[in-house]
Structures are given as structure tokens and as C-alpha cells.
XYZ file of N, CA and C in Angstrom:
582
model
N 0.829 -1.208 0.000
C 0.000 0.000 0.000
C 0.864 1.259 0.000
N 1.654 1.261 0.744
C 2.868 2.470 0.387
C 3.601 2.633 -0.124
N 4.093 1.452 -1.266
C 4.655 1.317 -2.262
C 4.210 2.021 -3.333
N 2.467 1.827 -3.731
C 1.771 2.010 -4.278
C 1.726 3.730 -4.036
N 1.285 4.169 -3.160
C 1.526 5.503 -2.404
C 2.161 6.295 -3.507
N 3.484 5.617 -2.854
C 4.881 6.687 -3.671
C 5.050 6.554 -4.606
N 4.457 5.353 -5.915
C 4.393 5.418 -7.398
C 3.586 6.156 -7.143
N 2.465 7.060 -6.795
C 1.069 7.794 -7.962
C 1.753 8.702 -7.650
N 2.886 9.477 -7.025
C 3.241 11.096 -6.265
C 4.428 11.291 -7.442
N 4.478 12.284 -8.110
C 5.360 13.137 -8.866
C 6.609 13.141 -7.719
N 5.900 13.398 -6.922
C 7.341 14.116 -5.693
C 8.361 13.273 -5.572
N 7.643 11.921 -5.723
C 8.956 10.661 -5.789
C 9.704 10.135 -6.930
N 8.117 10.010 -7.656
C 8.717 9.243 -8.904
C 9.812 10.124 -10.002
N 9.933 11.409 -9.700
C 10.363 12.274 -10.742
C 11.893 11.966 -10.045
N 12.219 12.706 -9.032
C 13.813 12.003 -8.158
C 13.832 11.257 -8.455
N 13.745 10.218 -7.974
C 13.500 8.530 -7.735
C 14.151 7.972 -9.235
N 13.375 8.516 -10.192
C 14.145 8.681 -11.603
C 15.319 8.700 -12.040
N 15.243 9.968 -11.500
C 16.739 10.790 -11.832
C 17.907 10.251 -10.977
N 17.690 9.403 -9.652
C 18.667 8.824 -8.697
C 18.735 7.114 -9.828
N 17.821 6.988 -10.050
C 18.348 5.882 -10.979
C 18.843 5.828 -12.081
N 18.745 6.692 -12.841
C 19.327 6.842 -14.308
C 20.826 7.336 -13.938
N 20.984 8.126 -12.720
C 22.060 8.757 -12.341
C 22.910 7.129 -12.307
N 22.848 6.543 -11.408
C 23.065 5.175 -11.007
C 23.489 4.055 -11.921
N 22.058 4.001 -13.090
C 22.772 3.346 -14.201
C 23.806 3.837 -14.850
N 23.874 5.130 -14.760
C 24.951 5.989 -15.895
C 26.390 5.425 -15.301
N 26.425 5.562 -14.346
C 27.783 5.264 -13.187
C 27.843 4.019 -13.274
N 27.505 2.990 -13.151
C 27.087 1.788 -13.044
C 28.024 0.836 -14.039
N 27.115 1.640 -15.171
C 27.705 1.450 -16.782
C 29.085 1.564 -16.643
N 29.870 2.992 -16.603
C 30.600 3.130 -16.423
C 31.335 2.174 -16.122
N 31.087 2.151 -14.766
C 32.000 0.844 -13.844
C 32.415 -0.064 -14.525
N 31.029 -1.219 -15.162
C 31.099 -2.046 -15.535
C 32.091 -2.478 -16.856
N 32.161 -1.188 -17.327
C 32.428 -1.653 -19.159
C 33.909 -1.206 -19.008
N 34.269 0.061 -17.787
C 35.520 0.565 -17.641
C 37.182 -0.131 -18.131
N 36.865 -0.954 -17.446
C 38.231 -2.199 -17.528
C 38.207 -2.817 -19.132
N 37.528 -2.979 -19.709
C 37.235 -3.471 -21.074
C 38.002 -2.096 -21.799
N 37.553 -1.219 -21.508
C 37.220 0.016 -22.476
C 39.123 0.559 -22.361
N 39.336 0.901 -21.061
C 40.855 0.936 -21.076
C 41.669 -0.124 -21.320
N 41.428 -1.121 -20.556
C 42.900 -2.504 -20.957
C 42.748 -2.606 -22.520
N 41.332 -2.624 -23.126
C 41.427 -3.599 -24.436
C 41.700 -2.158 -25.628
N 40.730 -1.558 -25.170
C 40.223 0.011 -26.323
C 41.681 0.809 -26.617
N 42.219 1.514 -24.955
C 43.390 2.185 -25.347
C 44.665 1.159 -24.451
N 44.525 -0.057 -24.443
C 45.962 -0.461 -24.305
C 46.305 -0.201 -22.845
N 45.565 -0.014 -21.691
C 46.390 0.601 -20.722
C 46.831 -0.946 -19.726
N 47.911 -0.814 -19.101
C 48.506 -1.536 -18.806
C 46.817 -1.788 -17.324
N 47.687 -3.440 -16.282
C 46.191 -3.508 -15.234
C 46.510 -2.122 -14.042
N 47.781 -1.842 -14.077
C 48.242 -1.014 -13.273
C 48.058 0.374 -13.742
N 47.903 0.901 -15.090
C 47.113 2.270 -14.965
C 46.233 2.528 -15.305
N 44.739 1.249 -15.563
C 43.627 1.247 -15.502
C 43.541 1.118 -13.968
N 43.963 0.929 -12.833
C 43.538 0.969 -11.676
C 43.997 2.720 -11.360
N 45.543 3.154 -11.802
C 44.970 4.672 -11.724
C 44.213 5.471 -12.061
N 43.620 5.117 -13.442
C 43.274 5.998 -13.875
C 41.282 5.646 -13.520
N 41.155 4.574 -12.444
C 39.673 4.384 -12.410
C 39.874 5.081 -10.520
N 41.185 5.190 -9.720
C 41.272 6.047 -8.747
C 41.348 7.450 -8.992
N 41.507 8.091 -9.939
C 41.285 9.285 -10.314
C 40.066 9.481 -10.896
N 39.235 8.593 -10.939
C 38.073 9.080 -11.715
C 37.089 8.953 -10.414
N 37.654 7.814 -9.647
C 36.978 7.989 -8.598
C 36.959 9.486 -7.603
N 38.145 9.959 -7.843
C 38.663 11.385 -6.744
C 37.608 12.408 -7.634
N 37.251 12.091 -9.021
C 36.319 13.072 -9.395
C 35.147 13.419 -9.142
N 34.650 11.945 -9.261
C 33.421 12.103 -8.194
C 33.021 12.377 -6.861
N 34.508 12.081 -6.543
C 34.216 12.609 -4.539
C 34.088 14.156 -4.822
N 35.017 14.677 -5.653
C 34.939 16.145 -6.061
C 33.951 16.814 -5.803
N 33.127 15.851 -6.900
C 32.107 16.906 -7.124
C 30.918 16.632 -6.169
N 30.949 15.997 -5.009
C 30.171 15.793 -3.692
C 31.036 16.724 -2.806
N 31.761 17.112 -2.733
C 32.502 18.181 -2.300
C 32.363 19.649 -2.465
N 31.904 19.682 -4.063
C 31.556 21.180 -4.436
C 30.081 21.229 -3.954
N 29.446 20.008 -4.218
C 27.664 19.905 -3.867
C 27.810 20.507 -2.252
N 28.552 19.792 -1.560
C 28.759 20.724 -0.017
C 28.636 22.269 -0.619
N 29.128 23.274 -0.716
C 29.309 24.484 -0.948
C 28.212 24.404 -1.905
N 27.528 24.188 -2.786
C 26.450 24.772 -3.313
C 25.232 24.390 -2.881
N 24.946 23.640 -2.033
C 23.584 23.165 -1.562
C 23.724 24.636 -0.461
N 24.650 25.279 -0.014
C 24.544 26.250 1.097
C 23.657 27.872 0.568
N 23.751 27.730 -1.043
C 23.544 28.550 -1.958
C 22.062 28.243 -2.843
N 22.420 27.232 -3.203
C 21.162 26.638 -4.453
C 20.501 25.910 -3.838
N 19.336 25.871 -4.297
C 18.447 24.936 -4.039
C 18.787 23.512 -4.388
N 18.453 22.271 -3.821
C 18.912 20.840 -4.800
C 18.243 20.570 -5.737
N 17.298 21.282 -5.942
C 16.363 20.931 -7.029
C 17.343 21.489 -8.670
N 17.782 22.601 -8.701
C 17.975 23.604 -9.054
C 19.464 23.032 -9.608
N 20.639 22.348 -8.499
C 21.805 21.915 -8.610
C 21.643 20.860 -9.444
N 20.079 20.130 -9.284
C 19.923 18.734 -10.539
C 20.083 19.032 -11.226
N 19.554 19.813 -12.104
C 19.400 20.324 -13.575
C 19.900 20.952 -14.015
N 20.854 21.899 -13.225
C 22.418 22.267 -13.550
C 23.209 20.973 -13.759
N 23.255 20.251 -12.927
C 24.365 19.133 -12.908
C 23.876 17.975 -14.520
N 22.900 17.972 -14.201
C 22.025 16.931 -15.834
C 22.669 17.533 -16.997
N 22.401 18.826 -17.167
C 22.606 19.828 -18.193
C 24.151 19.330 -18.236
N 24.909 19.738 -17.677
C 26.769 19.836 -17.674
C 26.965 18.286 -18.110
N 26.061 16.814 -17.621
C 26.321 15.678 -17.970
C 26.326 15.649 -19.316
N 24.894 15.853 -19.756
C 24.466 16.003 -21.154
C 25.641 16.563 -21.926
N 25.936 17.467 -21.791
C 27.074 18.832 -23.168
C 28.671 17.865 -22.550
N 28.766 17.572 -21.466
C 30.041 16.675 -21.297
C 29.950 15.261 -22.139
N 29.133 14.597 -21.808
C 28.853 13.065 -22.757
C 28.975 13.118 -23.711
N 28.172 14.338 -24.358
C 27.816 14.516 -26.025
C 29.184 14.663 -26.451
N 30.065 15.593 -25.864
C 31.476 15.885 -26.508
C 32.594 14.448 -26.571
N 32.243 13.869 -25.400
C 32.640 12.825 -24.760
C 32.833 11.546 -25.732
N 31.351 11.155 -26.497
C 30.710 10.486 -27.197
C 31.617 11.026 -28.472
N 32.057 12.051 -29.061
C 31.986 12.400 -30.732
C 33.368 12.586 -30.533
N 34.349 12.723 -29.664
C 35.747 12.512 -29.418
C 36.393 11.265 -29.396
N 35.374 10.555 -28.458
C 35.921 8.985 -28.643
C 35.489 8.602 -30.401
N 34.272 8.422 -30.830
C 34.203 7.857 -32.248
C 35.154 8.546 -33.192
N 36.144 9.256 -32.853
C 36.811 10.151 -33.775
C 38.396 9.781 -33.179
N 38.546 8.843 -32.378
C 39.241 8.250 -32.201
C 40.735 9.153 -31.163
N 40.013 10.265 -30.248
C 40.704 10.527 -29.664
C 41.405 9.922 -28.857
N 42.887 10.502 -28.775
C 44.088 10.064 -27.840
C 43.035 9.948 -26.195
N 43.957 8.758 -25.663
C 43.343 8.456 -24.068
C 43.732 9.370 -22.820
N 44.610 10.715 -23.137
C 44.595 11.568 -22.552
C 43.713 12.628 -22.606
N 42.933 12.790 -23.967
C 42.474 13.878 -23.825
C 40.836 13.299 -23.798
N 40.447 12.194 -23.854
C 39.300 10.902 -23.424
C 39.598 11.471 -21.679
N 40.139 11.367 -21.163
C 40.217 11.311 -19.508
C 40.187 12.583 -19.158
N 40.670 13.646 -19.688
C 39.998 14.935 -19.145
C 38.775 15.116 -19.111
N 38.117 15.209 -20.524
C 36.642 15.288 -20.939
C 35.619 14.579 -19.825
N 36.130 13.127 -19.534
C 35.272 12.239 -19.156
C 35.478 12.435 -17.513
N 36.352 13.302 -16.512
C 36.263 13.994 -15.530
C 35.256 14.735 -15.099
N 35.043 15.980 -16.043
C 33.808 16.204 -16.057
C 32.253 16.071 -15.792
N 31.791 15.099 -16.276
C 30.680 14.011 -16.038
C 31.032 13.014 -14.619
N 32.039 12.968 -14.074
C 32.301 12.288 -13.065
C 31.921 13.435 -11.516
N 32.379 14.421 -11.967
C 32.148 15.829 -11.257
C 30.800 15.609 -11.250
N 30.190 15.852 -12.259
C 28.149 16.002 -11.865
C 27.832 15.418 -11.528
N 28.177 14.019 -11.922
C 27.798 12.839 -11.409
C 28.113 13.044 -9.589
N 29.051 13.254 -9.056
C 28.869 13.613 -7.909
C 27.916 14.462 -6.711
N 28.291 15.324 -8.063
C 27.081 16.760 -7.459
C 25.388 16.237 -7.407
N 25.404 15.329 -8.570
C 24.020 14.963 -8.964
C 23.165 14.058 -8.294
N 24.189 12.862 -7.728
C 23.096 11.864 -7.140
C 22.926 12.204 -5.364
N 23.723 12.512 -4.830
C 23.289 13.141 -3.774
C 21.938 13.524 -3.535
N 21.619 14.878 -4.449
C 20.510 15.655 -4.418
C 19.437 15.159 -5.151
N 19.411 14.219 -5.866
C 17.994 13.465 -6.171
C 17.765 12.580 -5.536
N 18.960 12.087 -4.534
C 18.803 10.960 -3.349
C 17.483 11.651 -2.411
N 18.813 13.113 -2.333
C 17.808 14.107 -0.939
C 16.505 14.590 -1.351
N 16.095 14.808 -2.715
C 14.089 15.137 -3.231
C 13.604 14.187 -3.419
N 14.280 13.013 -3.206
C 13.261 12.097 -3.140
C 12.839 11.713 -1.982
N 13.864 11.596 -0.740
C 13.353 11.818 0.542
C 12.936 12.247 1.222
N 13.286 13.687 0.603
C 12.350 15.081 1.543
C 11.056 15.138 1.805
N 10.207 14.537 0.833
C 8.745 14.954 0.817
C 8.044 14.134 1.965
N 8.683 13.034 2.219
C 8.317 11.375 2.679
C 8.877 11.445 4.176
N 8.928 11.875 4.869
C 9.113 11.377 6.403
C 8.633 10.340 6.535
N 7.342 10.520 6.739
C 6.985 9.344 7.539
C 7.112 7.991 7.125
N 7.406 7.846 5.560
C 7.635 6.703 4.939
C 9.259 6.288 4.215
N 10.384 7.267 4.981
C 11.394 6.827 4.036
C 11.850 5.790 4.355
N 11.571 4.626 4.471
C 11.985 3.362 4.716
C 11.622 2.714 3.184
N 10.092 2.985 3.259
C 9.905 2.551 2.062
C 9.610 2.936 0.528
N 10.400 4.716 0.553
C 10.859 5.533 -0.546
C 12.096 4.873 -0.358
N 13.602 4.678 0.187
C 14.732 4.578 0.130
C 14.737 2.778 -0.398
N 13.913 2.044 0.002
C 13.610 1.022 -0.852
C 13.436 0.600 -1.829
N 12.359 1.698 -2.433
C 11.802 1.853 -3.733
C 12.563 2.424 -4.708
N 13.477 3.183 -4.288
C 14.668 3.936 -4.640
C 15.530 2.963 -5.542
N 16.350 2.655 -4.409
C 16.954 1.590 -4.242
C 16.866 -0.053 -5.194
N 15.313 -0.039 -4.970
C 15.414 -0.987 -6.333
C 15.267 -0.423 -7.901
N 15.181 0.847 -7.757
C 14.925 1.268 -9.230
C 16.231 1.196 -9.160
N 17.258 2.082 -8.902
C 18.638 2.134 -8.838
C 19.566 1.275 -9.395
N 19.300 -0.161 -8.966
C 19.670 -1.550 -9.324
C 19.068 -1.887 -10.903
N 17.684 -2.021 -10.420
C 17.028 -2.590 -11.859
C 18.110 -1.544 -12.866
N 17.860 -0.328 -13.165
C 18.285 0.748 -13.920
C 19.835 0.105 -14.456
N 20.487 0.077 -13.253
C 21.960 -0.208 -13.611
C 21.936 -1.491 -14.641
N 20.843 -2.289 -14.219
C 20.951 -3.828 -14.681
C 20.479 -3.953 -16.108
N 19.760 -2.910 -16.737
C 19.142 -2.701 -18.094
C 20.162 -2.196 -18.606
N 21.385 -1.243 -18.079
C 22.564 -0.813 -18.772
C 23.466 -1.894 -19.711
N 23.528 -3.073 -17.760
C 24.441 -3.229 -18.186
C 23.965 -4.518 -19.232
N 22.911 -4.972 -19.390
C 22.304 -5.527 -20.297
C 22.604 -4.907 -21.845
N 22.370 -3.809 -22.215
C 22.426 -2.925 -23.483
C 24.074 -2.855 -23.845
N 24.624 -3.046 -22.626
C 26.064 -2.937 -23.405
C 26.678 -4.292 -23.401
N 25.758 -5.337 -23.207
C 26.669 -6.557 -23.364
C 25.654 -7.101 -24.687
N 24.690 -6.895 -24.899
C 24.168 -6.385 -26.419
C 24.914 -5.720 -27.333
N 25.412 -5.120 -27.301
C 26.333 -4.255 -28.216
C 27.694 -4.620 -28.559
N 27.889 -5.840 -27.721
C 29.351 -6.823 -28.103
C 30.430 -5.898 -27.071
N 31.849 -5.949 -27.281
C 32.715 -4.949 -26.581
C 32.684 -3.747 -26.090
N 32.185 -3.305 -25.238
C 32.166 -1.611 -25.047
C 33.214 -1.130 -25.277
N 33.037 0.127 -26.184
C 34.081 1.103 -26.509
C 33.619 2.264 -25.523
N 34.586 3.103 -25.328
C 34.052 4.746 -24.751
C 33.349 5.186 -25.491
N 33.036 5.264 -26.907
C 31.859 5.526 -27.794
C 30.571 5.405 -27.657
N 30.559 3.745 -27.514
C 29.178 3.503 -27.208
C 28.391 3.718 -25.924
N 30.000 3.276 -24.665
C 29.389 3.445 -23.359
C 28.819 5.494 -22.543
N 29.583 6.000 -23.241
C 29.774 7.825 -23.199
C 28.029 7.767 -23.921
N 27.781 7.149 -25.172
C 26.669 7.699 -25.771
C 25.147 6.903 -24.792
N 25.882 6.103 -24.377
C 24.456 5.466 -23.269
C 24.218 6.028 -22.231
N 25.349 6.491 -21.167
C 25.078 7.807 -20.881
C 24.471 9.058 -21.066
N 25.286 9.252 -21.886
C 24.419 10.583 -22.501
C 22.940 10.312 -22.900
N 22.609 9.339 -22.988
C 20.888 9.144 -23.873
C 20.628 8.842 -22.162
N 20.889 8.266 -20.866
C 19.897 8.632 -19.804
C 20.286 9.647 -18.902
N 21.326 10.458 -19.655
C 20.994 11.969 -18.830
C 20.277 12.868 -19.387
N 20.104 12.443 -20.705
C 19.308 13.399 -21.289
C 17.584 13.393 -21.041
N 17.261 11.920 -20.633
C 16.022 11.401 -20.080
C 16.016 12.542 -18.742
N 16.717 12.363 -17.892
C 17.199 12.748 -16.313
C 16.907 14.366 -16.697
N 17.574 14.588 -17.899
C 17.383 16.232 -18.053
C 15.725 17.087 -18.329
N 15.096 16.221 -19.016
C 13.572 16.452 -19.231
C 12.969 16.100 -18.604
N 13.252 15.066 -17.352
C 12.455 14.978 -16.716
C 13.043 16.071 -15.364
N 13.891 16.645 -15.319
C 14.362 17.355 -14.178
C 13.677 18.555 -14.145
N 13.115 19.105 -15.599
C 12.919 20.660 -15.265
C 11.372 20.203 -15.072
N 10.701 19.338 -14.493
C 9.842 19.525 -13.913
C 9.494 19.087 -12.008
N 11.082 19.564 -11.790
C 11.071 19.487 -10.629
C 11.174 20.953 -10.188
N 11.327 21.941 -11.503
C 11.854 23.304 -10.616
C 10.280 24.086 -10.598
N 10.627 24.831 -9.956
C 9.159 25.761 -9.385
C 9.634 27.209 -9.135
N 9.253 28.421 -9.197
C 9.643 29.438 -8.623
C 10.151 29.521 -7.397
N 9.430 29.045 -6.686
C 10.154 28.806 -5.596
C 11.221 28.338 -4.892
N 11.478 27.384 -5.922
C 12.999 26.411 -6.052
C 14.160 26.862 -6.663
N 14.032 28.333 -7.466
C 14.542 28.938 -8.319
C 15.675 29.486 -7.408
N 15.812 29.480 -6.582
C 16.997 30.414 -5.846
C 18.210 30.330 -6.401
């Protein structure tokens, strides 16, 4: 019955969304990462483990800057900033790799999106909980399994697609932040506008 609840409410299902697509996007990532460096650009097992600890320090990053702007912005507001910056990062991300850019200048670009990605799931964690006191046991549940399922349809689509390249995996991304992005600006309100 309260499952049911928090599917008919915008207030959840719209976060709730966006914490999962966020999730699969990362997810993906993860998954296809080691393929995409050892096999794609050659990197030895020892600087695919640096270079997936630096991607990790990006994302702490940008949960770091989310500290200092949640003191300022609204989280509603930081989503769809942060969606937006995923989107125009991926897209570049996506048409650099098929064009066969060098793996240095692949790892700057793709920093970027690791940054929002930080900033981002935080704060659709926190609107999806906010509304729900009395029930976040079973919003953070519901969450939680979208989160999973989400990741699990990724990583389904890219083992469909044979080898992940940064091409394909950057452009699967980008196609569910761009979902995350249309569905975000109907979380903002005047009021949220700060």
C-alpha cells in the first residue's frame, strides 16, 4: 500500500528517476571501464587501476563542491544544472571517442561528467526523501530498487552491443541523462529557483 503511495506522487517518482538513471549511468561506467581501457586504449592492469582512482577522486569532487552549493542553491535547481553539464560533457565525450581521440584527452573530458555525477546523485537521493518522512523506509527502498534494476538494463544494453568502446558506453550515458534532463525541469518551481 505504500509502495503504491509513492508510485502515484510526482514528488517521488520524478527524483526517484533521476537517482536511478544517475546510477545506471555510473554503473555502466563501472562495468564496461576495464574493457574500455585494458582492451580500447591499451592501458597496462596497473594504470587502468589509476586511472579508475582518479576518476573515482572526481566524483568525490564533485560531492565536495555539492557541499558548498547546496549552502547557496536549491537541490532541485543543482539537478538540472548538474544533468545539463552531464548532457554537453557526454555529447562531446561520445563524438571525441568515435573520432578516435588520444586516451589523454578521453580522460579529461570524461572527468567532467564524473564531477556532476557527484554533485548529482546526492541531491535526487535528498528530493526524493524530503517529501516522505513518515515513509522513508519505504521511498529509500523503492529507490533503491529502481537504482539496481536501472543499472541492470545498462548493463544488459552494453553486453548487447558486443565490446564496449568509450563511444558507445559515453553515448548510453548521454541518452539517460538526457532522459534525467527532461524529466528534471519539472522538478523546478519558482520557488525552487533560488
Amino acid at each position: 500500500q505504500v509502495y503504491l503511495g509513492l508510485l502515484r506522487r510526482r514528488a517521488f517518482l520524478v527524483p526517484a528517476s533521476l537517482a536511478a538513471l544517475s546510477s545506471a549511468a555510473l554503473l555502466g561506467y563501472v562495468g564496461s571501464s576495464s574493457l574500455i581501457f585494458i582492451d580500447q586504449y591499451g592501458a597496462s592492469p596497473q594504470a587502468f587501476a589509476l586511472i579508475f582512482m582518479v576518476m573515482a577522486g572526481f566524483f568525490v569532487l564533485g560531492g565536495q563542491i555539492n557541499m558548498r552549493l547546496v549552502q547557496r542553491y536549491s537541490a532541485r535547481r543543482i539537478v538540472v544544472v548538474a544533468l545539463a553539464v552531464e548532457v554537453a560533457s557526454l555529447t562531446v565525450l561520445t563524438v571525441l571517442a568515435a573520432r578516435g581521440a588520444p586516451l589523454g584527452l578521453v580522460l579529461v573530458v570524461l572527468a567532467v561528467p564524473k564531477v556532476g555525477l557527484g554533485a548529482l546523485l546526492p541531491n535526487a537521493v535528498a528530493e526524493t526523501m524530503r517529501p516522505f518522512p513518515g515513509s522513508a523506509g519505504s521511498a529509500s527502498a523503492l529507490m533503491g530498487t529502481a537504482q539496481m534494476g536501472g543499472a541492470a538494463l545498462v548493463a544488459v544494453a552494453l553486453a548487447r552491443l558486443g565490446t564496449p568502446t568509450m563511444a558507445t558506453t559515453a553515448a548510453i550515458m548521454m541518452g539517460l541523462m538526457a532522459i534525467g534532463l527532461a524529466l528534471s525541469v519539472t522538478m523546478l518551481r519558482p520557488a525552487d529557483s533560488r
